[in-house]
PDB file of C-alpha atoms in Angstrom:
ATOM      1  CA  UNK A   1     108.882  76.410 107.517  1.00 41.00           C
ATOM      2  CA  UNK A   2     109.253  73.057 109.271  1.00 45.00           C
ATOM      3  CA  UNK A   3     106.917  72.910 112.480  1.00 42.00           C
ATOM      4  CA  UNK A   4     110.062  71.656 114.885  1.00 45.00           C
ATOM      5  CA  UNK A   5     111.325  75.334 113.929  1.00 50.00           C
ATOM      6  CA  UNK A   6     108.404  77.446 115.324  1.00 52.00           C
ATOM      7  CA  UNK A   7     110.128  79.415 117.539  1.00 53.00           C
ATOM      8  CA  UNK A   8     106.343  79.844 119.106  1.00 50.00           C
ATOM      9  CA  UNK A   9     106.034  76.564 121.611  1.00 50.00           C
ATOM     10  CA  UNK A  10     103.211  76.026 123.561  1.00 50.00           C
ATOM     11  CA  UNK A  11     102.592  78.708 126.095  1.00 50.00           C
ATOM     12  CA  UNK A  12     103.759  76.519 129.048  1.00 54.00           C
ATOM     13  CA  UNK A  13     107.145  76.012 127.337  1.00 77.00           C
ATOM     14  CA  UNK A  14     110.532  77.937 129.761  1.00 85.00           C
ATOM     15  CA  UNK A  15     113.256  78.514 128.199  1.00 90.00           C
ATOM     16  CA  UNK A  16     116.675  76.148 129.378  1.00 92.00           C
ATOM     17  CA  UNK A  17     118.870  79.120 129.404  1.00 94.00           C
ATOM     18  CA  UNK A  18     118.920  79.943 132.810  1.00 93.00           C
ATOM     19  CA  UNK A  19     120.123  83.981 132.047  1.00 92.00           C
ATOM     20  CA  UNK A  20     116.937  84.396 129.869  1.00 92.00           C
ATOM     21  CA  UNK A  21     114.841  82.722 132.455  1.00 90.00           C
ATOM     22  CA  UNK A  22     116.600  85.438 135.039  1.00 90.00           C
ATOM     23  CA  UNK A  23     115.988  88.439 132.513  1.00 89.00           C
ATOM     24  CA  UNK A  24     112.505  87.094 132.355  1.00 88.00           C
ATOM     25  CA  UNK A  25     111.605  86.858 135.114  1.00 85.00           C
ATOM     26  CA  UNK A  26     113.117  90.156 136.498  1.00 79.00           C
ATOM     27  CA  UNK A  27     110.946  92.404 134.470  1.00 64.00           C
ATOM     28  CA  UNK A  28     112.570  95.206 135.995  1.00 54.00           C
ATOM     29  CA  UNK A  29     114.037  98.124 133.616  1.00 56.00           C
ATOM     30  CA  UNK A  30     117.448  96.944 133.651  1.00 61.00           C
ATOM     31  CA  UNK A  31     116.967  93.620 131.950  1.00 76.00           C
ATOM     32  CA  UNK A  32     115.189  95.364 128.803  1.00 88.00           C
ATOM     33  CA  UNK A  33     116.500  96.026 125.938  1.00 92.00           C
ATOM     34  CA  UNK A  34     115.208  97.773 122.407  1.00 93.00           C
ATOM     35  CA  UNK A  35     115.272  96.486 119.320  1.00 94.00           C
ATOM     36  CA  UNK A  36     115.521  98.662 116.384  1.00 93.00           C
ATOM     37  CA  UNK A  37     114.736  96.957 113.041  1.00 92.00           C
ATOM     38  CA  UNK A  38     112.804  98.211 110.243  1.00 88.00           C
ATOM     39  CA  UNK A  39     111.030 101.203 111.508  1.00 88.00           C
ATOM     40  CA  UNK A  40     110.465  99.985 114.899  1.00 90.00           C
ATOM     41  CA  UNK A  41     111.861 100.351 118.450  1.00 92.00           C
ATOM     42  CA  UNK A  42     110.552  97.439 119.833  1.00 92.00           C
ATOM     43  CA  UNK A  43     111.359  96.878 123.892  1.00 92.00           C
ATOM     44  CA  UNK A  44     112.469  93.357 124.330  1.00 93.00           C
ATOM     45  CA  UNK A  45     114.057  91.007 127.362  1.00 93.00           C
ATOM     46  CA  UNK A  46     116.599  88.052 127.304  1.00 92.00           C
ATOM     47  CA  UNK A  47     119.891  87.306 128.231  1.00 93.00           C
ATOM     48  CA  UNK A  48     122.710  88.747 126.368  1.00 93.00           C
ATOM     49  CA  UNK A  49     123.830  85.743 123.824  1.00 95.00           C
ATOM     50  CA  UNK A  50     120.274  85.114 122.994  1.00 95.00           C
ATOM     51  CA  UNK A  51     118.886  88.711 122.569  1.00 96.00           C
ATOM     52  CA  UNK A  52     122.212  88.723 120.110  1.00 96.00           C
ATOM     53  CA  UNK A  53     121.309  86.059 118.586  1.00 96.00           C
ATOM     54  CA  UNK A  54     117.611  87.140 118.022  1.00 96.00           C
ATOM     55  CA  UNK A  55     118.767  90.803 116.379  1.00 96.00           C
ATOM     56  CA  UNK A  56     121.470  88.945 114.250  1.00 95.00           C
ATOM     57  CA  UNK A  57     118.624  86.809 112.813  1.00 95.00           C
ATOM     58  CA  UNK A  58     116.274  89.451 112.040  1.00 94.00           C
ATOM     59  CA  UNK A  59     118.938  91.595 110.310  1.00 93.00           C
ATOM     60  CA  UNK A  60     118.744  89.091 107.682  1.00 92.00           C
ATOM     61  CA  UNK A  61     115.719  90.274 105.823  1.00 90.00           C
ATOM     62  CA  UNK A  62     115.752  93.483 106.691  1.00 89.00           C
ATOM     63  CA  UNK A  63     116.633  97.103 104.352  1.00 86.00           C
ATOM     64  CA  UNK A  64     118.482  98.380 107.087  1.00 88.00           C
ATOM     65  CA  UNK A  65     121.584  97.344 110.289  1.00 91.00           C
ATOM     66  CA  UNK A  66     118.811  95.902 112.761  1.00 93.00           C
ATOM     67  CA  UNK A  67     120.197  97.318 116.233  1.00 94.00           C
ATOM     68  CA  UNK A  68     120.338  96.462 120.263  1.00 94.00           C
ATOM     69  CA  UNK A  69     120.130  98.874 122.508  1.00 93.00           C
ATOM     70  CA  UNK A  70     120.991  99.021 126.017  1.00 89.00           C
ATOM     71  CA  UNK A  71     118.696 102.380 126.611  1.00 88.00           C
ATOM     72  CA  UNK A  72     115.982 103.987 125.452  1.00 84.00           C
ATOM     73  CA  UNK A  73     116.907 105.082 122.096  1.00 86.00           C
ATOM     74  CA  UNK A  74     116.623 109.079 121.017  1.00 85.00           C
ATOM     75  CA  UNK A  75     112.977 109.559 120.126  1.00 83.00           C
ATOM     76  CA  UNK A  76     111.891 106.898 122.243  1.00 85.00           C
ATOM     77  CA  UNK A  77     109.013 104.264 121.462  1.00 88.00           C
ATOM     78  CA  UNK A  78     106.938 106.013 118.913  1.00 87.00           C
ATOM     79  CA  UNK A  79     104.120 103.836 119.134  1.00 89.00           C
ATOM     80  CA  UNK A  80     101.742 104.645 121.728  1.00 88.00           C
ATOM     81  CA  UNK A  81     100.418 101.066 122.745  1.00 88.00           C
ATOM     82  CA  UNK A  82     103.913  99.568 122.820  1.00 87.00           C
ATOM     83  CA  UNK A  83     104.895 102.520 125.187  1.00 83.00           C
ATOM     84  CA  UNK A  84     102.449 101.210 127.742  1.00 82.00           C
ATOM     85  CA  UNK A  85     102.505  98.041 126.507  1.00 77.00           C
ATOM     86  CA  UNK A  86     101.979  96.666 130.147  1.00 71.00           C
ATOM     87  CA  UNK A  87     104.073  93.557 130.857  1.00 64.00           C
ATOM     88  CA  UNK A  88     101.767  91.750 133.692  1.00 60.00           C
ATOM     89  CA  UNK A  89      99.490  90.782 130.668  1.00 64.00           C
ATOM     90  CA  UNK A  90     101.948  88.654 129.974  1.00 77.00           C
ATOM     91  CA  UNK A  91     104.583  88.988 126.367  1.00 86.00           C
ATOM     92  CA  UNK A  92     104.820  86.592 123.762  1.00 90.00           C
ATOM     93  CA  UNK A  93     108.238  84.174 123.427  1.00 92.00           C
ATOM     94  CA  UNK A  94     110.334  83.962 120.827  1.00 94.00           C
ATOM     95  CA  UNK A  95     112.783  80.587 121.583  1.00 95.00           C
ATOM     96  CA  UNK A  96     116.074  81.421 120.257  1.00 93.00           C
ATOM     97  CA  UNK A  97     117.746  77.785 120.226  1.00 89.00           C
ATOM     98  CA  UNK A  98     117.938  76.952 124.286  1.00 91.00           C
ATOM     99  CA  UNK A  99     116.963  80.741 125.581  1.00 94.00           C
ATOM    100  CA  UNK A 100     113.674  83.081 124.371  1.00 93.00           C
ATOM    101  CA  UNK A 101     113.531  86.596 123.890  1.00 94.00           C
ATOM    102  CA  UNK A 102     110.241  87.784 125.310  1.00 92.00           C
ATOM    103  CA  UNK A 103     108.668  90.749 122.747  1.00 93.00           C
ATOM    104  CA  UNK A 104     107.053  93.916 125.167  1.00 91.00           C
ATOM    105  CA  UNK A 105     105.454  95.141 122.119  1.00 92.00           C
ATOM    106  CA  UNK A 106     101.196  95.965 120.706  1.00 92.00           C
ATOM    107  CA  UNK A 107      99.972  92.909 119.298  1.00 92.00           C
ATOM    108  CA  UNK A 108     100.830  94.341 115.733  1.00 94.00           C
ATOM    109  CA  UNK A 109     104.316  95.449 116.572  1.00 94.00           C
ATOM    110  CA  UNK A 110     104.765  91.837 117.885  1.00 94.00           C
ATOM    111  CA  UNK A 111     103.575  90.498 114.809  1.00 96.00           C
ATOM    112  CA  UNK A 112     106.021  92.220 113.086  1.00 95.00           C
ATOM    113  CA  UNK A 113     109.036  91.583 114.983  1.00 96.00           C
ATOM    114  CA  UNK A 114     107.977  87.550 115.209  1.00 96.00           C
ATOM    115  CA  UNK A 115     107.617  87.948 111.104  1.00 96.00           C
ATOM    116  CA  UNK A 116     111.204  89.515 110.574  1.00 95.00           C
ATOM    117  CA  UNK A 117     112.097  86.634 113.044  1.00 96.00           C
ATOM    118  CA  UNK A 118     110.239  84.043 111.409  1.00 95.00           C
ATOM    119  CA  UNK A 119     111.532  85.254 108.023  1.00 95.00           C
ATOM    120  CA  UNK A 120     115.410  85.466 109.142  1.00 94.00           C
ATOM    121  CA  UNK A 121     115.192  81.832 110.113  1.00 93.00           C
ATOM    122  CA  UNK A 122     113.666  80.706 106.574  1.00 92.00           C
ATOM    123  CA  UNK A 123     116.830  83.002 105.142  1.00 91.00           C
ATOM    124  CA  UNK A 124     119.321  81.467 107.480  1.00 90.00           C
ATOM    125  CA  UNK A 125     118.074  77.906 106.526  1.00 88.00           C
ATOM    126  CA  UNK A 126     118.287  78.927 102.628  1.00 86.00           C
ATOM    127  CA  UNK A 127     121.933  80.028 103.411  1.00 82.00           C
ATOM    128  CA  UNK A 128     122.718  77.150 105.054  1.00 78.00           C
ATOM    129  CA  UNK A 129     124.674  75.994 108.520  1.00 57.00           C
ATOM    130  CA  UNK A 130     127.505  77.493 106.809  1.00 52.00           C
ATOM    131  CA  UNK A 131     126.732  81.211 105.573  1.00 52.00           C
ATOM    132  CA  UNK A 132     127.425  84.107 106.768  1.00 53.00           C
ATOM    133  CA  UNK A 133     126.020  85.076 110.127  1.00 49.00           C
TER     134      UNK A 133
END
């Protein structure tokens, strides 16, 4: 992958999208959302558009529909350390062109979801500005 398309910037890097730099910021329950993809049920935060965004690139090397959720899903967070994954630590960015998604996930279930990420971009570039999305 090109280096301009990290979507890892340095760590003092803000998003421009002022929503994701609300939902951000908020860390309160109500601006988290979950991520199902693969076999996870990952917790994540951004606005809208970009968490959208985020889940539609991931889907594209993945088996299965990945999935947004507005709630907890049924069966909750299955792993234990992203359950109390605590969020003052701090939560790795993904930048999603001028927004971020921010990942409240272990350091392995991070990983992961930055991989599928990371991976969906590569696809997406393969396709080209023109396929399907």
């Amino acid at each position: 992958m090109d280096p301009d398309d990290d979507p890892a910037p340095p760590a003092e890097a803000e998003p421009q999208c002022p929503d994701c730099q609300d939902a951000l910021q908020s860390g309160g329950r109500q601006a988290i959302s979950f991520l199902l993809v693969d076999t996870l049920t990952v917790p994540v935060v951004g606005c809208d558009g970009h968490l959208e965004e985020f889940r539609a690139i991931c889907e594209l090397t993945t088996e299965d529909a990945a999935q947004l959720l507005n709630h907890l899903p049924a069966g909750g967070i299955q792993c234990p350390a992203c359950r109390n994954h605590d969020q003052a630590g701090g939560m790795p960015l993904v930048f999603v062109e001028a927004g971020a998604v921010g990942v409240l996930a272990c350091e392995t279930h991070a990983k992961d979801v930055i991989e599928t990420f990371k991976s969906g971009l590569q696809t997406r570039q393969q396709l080209g500005a023109n396929g399907p999305l």
